[in-house]
Short mmCIF file of N, CA and C and ligand atoms in Angstrom, two decimals:
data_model
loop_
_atom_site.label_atom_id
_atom_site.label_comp_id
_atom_site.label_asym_id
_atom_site.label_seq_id
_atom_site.Cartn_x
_atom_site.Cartn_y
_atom_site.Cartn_z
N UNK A 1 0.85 -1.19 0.00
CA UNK A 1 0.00 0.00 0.00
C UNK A 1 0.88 1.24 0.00
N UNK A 2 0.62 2.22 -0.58
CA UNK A 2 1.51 3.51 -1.27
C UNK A 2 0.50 4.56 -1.18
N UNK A 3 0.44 5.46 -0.14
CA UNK A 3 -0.31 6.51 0.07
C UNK A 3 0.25 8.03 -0.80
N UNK A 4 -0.34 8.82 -1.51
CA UNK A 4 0.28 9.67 -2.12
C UNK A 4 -0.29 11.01 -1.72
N UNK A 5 0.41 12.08 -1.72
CA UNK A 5 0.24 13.21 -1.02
C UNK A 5 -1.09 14.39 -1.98
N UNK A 6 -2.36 14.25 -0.59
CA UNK A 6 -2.99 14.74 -1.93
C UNK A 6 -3.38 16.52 -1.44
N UNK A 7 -3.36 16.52 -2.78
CA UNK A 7 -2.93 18.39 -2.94
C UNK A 7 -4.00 18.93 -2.20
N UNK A 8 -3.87 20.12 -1.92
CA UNK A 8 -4.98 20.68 -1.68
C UNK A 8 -5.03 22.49 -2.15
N UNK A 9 -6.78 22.86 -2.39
CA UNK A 9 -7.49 23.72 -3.12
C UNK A 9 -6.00 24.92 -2.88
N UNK A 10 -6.04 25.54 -3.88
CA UNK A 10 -5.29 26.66 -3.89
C UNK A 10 -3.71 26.25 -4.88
N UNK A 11 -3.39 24.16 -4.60
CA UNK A 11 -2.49 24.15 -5.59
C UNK A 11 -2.40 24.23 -6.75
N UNK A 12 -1.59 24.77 -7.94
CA UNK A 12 -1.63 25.32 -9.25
C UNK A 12 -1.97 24.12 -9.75
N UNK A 13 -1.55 22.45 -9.57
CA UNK A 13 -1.82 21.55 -10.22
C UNK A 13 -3.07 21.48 -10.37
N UNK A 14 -4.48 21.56 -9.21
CA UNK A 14 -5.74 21.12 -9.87
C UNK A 14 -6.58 22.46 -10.31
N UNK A 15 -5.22 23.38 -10.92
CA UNK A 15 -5.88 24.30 -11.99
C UNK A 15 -5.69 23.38 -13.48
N UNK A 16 -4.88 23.04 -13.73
CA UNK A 16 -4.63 22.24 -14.91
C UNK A 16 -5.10 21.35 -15.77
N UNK A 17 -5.42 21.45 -16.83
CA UNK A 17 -6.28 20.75 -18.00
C UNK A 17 -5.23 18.67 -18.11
N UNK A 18 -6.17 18.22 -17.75
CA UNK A 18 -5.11 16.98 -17.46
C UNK A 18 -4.81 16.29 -19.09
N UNK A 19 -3.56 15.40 -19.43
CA UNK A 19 -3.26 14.91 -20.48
C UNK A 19 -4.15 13.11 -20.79
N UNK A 20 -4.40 12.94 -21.79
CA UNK A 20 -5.17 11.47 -22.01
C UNK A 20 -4.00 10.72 -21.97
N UNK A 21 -4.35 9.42 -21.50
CA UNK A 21 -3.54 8.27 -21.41
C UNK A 21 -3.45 7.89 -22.68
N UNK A 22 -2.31 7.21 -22.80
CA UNK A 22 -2.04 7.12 -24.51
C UNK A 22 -1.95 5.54 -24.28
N UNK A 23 -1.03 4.73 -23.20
CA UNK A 23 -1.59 3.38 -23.49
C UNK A 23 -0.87 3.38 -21.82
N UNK A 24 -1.29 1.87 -21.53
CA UNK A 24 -1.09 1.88 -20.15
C UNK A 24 0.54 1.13 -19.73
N UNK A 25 0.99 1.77 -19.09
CA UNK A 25 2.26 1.45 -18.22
C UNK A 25 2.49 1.17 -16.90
N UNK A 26 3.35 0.40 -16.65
CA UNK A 26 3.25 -0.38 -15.26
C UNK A 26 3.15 1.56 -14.24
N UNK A 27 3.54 1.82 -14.88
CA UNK A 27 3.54 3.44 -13.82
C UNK A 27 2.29 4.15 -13.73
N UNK A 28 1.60 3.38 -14.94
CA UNK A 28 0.60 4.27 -14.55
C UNK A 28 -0.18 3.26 -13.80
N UNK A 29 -0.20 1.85 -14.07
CA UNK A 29 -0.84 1.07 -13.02
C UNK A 29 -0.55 1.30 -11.46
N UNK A 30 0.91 1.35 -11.43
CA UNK A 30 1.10 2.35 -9.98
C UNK A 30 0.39 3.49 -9.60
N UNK A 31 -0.11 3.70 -10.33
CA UNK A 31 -0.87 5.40 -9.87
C UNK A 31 -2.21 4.72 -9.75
N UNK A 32 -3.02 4.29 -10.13
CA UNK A 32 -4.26 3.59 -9.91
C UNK A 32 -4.12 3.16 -8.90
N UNK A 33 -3.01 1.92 -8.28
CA UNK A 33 -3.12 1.76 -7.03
C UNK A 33 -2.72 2.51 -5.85
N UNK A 34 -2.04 3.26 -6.77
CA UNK A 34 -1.93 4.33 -5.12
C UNK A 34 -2.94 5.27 -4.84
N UNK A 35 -3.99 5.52 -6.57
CA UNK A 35 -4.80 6.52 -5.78
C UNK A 35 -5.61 6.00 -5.35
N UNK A 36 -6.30 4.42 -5.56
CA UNK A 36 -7.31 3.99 -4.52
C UNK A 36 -6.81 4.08 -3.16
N UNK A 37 -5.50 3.17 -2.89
CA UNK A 37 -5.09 3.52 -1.51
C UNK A 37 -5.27 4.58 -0.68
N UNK A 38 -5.04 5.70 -1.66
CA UNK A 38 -5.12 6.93 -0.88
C UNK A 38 -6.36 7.55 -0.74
N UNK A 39 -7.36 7.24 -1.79
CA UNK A 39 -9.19 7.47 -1.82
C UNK A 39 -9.39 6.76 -0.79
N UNK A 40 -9.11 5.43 0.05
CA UNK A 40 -9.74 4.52 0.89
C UNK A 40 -8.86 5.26 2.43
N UNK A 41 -7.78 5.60 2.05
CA UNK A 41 -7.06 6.08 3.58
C UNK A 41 -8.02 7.53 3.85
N UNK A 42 -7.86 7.99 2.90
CA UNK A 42 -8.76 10.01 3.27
C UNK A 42 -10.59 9.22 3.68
N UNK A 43 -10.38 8.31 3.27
CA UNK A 43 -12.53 7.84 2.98
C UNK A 43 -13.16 8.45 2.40
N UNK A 44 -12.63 8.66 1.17
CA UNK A 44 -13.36 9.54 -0.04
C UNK A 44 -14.36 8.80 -0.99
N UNK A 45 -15.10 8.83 -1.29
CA UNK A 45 -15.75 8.28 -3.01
C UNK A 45 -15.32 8.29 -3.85
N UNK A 46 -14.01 9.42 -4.13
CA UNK A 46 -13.41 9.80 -5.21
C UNK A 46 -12.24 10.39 -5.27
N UNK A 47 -11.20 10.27 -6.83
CA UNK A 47 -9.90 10.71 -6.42
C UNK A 47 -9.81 10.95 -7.93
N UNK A 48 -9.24 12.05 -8.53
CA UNK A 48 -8.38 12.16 -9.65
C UNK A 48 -6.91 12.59 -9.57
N UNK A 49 -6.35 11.76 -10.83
CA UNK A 49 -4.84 12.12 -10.46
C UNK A 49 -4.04 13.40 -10.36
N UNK A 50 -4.76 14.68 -10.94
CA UNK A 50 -4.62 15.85 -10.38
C UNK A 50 -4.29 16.22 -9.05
N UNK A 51 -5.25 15.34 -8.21
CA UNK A 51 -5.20 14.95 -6.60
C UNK A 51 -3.81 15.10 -5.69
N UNK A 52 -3.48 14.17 -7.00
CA UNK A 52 -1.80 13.71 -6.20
C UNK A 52 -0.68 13.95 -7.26
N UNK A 53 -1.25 15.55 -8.20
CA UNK A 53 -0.32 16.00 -8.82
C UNK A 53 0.26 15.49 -9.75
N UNK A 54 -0.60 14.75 -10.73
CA UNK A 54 -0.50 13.69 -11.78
C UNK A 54 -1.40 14.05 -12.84
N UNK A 55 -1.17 14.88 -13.71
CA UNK A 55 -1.76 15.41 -14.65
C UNK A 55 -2.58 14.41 -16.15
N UNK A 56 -2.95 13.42 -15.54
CA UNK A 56 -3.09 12.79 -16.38
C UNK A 56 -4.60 12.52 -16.27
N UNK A 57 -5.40 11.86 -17.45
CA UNK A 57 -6.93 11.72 -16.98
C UNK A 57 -7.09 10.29 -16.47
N UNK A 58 -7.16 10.15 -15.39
CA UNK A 58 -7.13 8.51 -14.68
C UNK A 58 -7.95 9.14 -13.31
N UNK A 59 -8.84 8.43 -12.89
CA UNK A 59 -10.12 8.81 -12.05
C UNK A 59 -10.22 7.60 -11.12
N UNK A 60 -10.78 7.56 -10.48
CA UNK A 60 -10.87 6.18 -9.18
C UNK A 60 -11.97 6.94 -8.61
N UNK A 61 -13.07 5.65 -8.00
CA UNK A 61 -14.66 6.18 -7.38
C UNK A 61 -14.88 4.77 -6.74
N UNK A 62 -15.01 5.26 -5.20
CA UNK A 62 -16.11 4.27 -4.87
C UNK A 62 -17.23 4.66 -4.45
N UNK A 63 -18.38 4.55 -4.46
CA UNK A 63 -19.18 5.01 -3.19
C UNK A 63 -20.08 4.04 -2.57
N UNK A 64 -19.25 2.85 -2.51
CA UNK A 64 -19.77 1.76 -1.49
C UNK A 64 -19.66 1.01 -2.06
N UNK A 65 -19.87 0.87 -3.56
CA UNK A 65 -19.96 -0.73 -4.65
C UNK A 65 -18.63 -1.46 -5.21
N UNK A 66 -17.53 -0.90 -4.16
CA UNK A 66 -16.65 -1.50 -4.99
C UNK A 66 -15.67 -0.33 -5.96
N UNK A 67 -14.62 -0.62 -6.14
CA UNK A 67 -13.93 0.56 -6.78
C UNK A 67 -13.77 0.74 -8.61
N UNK A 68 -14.10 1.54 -8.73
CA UNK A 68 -14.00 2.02 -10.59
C UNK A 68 -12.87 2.73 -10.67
N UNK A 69 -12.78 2.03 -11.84
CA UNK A 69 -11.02 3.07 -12.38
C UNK A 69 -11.80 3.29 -14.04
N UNK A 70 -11.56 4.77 -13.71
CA UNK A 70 -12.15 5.52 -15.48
C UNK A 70 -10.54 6.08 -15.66
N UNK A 71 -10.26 5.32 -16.89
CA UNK A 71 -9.33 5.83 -17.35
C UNK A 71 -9.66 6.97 -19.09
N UNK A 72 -9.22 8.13 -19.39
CA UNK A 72 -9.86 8.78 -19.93
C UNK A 72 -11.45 9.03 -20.39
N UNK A 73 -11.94 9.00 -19.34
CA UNK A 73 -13.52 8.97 -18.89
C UNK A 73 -13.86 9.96 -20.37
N UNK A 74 -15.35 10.01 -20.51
CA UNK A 74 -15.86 10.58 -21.69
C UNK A 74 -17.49 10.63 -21.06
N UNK A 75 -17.96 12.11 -20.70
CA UNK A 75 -19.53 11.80 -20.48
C UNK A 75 -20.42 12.02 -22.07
N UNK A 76 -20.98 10.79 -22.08
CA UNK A 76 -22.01 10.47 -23.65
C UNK A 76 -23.10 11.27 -23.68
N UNK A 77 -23.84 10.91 -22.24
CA UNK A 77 -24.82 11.86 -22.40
C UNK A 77 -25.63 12.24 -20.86
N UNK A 78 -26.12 13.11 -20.46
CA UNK A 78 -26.39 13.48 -19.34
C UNK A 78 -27.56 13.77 -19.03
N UNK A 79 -28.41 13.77 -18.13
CA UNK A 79 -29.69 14.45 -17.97
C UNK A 79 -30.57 14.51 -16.51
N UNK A 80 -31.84 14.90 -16.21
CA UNK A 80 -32.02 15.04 -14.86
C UNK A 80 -31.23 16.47 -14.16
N UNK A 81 -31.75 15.79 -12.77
CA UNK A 81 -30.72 17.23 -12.21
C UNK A 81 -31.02 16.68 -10.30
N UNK A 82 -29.73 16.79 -9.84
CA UNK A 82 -29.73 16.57 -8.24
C UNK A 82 -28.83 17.48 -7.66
N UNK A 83 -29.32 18.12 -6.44
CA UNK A 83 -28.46 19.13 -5.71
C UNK A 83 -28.55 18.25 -4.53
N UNK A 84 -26.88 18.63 -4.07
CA UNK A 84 -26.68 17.54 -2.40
C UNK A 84 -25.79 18.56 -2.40
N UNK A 85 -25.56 18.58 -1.29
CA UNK A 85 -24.23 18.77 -0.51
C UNK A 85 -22.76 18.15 -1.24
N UNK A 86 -21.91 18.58 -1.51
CA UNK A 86 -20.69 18.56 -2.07
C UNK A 86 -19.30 18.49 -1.24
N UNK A 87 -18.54 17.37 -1.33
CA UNK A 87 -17.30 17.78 -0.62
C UNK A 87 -16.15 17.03 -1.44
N UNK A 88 -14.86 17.93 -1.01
CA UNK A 88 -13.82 17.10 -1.62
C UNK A 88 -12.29 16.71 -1.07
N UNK A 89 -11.66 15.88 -1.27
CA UNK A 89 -10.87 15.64 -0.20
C UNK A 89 -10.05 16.51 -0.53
N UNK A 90 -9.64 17.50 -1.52
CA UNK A 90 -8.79 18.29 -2.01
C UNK A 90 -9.27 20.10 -0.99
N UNK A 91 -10.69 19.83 -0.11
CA UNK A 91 -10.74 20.66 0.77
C UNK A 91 -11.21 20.31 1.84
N UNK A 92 -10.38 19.58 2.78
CA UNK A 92 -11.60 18.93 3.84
C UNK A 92 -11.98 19.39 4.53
N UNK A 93 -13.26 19.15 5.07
CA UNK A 93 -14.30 19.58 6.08
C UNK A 93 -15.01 20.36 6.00
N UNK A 94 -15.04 20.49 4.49
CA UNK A 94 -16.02 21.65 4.06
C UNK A 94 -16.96 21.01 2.99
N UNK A 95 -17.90 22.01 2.35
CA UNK A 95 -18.90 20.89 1.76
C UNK A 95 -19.79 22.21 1.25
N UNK A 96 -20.20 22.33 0.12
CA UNK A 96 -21.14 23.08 -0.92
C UNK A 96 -22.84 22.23 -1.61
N UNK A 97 -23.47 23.11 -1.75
CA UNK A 97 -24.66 22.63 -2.51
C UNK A 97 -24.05 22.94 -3.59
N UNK A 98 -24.56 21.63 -4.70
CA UNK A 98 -23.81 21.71 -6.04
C UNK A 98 -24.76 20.84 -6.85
N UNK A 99 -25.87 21.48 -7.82
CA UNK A 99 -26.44 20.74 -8.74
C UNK A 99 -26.09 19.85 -9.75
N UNK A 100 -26.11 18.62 -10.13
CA UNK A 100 -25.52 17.78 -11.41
C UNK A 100 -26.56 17.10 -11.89
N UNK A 101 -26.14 16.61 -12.85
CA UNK A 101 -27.20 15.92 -13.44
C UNK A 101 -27.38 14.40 -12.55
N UNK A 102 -28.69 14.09 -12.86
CA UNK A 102 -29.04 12.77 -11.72
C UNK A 102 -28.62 11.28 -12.54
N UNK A 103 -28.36 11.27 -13.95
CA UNK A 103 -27.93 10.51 -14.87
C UNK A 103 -26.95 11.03 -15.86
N UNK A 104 -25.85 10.09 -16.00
CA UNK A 104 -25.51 10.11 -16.88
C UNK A 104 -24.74 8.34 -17.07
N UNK A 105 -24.49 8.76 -18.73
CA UNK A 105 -23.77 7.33 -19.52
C UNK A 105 -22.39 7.77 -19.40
N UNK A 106 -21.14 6.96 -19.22
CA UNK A 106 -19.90 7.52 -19.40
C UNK A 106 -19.01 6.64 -20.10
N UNK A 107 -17.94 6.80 -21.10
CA UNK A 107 -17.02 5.54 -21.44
C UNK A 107 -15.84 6.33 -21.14
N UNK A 108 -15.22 4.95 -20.52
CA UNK A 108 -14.07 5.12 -20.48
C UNK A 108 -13.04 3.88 -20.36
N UNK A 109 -12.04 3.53 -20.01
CA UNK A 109 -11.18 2.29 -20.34
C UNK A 109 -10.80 2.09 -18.79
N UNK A 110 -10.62 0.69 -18.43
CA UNK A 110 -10.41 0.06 -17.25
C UNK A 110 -8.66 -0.03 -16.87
N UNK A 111 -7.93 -0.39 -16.20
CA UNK A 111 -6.77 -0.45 -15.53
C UNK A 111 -6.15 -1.50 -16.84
N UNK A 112 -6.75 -1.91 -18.07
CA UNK A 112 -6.11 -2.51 -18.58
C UNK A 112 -6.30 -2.26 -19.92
N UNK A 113 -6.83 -1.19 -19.98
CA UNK A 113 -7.42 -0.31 -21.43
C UNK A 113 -8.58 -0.81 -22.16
N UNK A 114 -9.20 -1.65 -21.07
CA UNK A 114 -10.13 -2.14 -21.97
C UNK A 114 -11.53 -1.18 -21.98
N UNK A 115 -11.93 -0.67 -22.84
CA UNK A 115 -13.19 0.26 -23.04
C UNK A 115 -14.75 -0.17 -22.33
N UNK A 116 -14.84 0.36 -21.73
CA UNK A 116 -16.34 0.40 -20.93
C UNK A 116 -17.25 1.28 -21.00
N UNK A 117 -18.70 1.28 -21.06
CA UNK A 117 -19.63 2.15 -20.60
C UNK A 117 -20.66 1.78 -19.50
N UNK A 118 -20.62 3.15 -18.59
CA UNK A 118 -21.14 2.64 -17.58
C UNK A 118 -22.70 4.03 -17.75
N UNK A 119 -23.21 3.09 -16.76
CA UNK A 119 -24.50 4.29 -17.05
C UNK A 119 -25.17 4.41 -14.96
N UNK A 120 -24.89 6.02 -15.07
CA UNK A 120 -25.56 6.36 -13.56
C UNK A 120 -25.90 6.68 -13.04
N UNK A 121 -26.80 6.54 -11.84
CA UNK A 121 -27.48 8.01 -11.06
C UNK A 121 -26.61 8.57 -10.16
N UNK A 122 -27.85 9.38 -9.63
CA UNK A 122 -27.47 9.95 -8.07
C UNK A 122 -26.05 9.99 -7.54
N UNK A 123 -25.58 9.58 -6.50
CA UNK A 123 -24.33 9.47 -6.11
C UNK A 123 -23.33 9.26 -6.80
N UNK A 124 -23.49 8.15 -7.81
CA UNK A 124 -22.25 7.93 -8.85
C UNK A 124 -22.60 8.63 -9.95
N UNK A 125 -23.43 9.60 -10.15
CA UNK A 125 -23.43 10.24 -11.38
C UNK A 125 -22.72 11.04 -10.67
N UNK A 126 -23.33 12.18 -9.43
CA UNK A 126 -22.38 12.92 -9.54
C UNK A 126 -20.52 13.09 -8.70
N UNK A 127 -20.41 11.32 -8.25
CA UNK A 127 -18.72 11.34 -8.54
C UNK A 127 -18.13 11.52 -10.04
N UNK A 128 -18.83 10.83 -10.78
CA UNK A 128 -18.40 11.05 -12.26
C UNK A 128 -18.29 12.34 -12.40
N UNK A 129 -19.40 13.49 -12.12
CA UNK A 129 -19.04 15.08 -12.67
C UNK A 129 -18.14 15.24 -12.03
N UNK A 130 -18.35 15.31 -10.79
CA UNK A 130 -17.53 15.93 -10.04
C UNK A 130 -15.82 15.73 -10.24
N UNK A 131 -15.23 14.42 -10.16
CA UNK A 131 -14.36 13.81 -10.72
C UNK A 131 -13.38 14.10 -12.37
N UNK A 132 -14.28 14.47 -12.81
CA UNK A 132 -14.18 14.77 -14.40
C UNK A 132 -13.76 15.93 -14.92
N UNK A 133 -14.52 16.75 -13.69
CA UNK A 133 -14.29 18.16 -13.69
C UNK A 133 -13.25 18.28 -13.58
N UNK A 134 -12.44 17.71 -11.95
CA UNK A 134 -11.34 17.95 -11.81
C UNK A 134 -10.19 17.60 -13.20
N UNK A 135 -10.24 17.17 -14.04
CA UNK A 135 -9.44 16.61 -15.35
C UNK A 135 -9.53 17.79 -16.14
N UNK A 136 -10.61 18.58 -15.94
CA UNK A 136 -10.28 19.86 -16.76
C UNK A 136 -9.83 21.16 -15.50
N UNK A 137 -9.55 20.72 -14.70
CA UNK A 137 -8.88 21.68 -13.74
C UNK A 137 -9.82 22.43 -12.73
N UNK A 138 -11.17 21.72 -12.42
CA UNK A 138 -12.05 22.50 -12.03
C UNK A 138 -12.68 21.91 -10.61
N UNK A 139 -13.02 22.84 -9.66
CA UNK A 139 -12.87 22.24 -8.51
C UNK A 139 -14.51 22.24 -8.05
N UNK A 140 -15.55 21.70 -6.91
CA UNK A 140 -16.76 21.33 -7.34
C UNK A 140 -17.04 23.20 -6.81
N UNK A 141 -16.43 24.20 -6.36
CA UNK A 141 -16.31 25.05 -5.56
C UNK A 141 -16.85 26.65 -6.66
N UNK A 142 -16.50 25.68 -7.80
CA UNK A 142 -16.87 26.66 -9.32
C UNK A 142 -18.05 26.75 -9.04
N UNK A 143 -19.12 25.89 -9.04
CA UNK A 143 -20.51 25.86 -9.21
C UNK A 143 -21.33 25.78 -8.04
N UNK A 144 -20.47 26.08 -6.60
CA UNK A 144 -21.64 25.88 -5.31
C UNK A 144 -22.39 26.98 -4.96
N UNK A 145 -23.77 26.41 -4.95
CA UNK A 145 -25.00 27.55 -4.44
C UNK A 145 -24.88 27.89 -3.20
N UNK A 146 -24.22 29.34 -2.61
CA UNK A 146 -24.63 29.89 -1.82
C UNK A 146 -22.99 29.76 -1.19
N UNK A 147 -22.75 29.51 0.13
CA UNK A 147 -22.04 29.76 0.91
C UNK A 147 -21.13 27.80 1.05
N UNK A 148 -19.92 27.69 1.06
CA UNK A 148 -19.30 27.03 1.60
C UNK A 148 -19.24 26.40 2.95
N UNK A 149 -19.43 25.48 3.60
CA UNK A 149 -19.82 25.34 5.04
C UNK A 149 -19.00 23.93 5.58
N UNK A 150 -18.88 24.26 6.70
CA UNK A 150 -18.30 23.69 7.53
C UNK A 150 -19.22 22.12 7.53
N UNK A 151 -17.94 20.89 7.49
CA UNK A 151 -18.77 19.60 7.84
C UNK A 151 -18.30 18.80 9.00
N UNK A 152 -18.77 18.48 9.91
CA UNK A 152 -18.44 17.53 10.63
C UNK A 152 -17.79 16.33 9.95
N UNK A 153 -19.07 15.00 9.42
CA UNK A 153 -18.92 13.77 9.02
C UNK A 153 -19.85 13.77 8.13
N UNK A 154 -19.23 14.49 6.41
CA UNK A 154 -20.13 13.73 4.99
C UNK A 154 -18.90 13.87 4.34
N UNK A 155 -19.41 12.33 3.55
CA UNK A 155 -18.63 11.86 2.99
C UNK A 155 -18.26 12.76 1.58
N UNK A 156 -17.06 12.70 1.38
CA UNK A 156 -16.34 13.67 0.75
C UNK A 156 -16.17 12.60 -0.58
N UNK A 157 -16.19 13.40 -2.03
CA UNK A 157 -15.54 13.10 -3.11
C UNK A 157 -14.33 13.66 -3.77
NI1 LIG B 201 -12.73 16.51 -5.62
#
């Protein structure tokens, strides 16, 4: 297990437009496992490699079912709409209302490049935005209604 140091809001890295994986390397399989490690040590739902200063588009999500690795994720198509509470481990203990869509379809390629589409609501739809965002440099903090707030214990993406 390989915990990796994850950035937080204000570093220049998760301003940055992340690069597509071009094919997979044992290094980048190292980075998959270190960013679950490190999504499961913080107790996050979610991690992009921006996170841990890895400019690349490679994503990791759990939110209870088990862990997904979107490697150059792609949202197909989107629709609906859900506002929750928002958090991210890149700011902890804080947490925003943040509308997303309540569905979406997404493809993207697994830890071994093999191409997938997954299709989702609620919670895992919006780790997917949320997550995705960060790949274009964007933090969930762009789009929260109203005031930023203090959290005790919710679970953070
Ligand atoms: Ni985040």
């Amino acid at each position: 297990m390989a915990l990796r140091t994850i950035r937080m809001q204000g570093d220049p890295v998760l301003g940055k437009v992340c690069r597509e994986v071009v094919e997979m390397t044992p290094k980048i399989q190292l980075l998959i496992e270190d960013m679950l490690d490190t999504m499961y040590e913080a107790e996050g739902v979610g991690l992009a490699a921006p996170q841990v200063g890895i400019l690349k588009r490679v994503v990791t999500i759990d939110i209870g079912d088990g862990p997904l690795v979107m490697v150059n994720p792609v949202i197909l198509t989107s629709d609906g709409e859900q506002t929750a509470g928002e958090g991210c481990l890149s700011l902890p203990g804080k947490a925003g209302k943040v509308t997303r869509p309540n569905h979406v379809i997404a493809k993207a390629y697994n830890e071994n490049m093999e191409e997938y589409e997954i299709e989702a609501t609620e919670l895992l739809a919006r780790a997917i935005c949320h997550e995705l965002d960060h790949l274009e440099g964007h933090m969930y903090t762009d789009l929260v209604e109203g005031d930023i707030y203090d959290v005790i214990d919710e679970e953070e993406e």
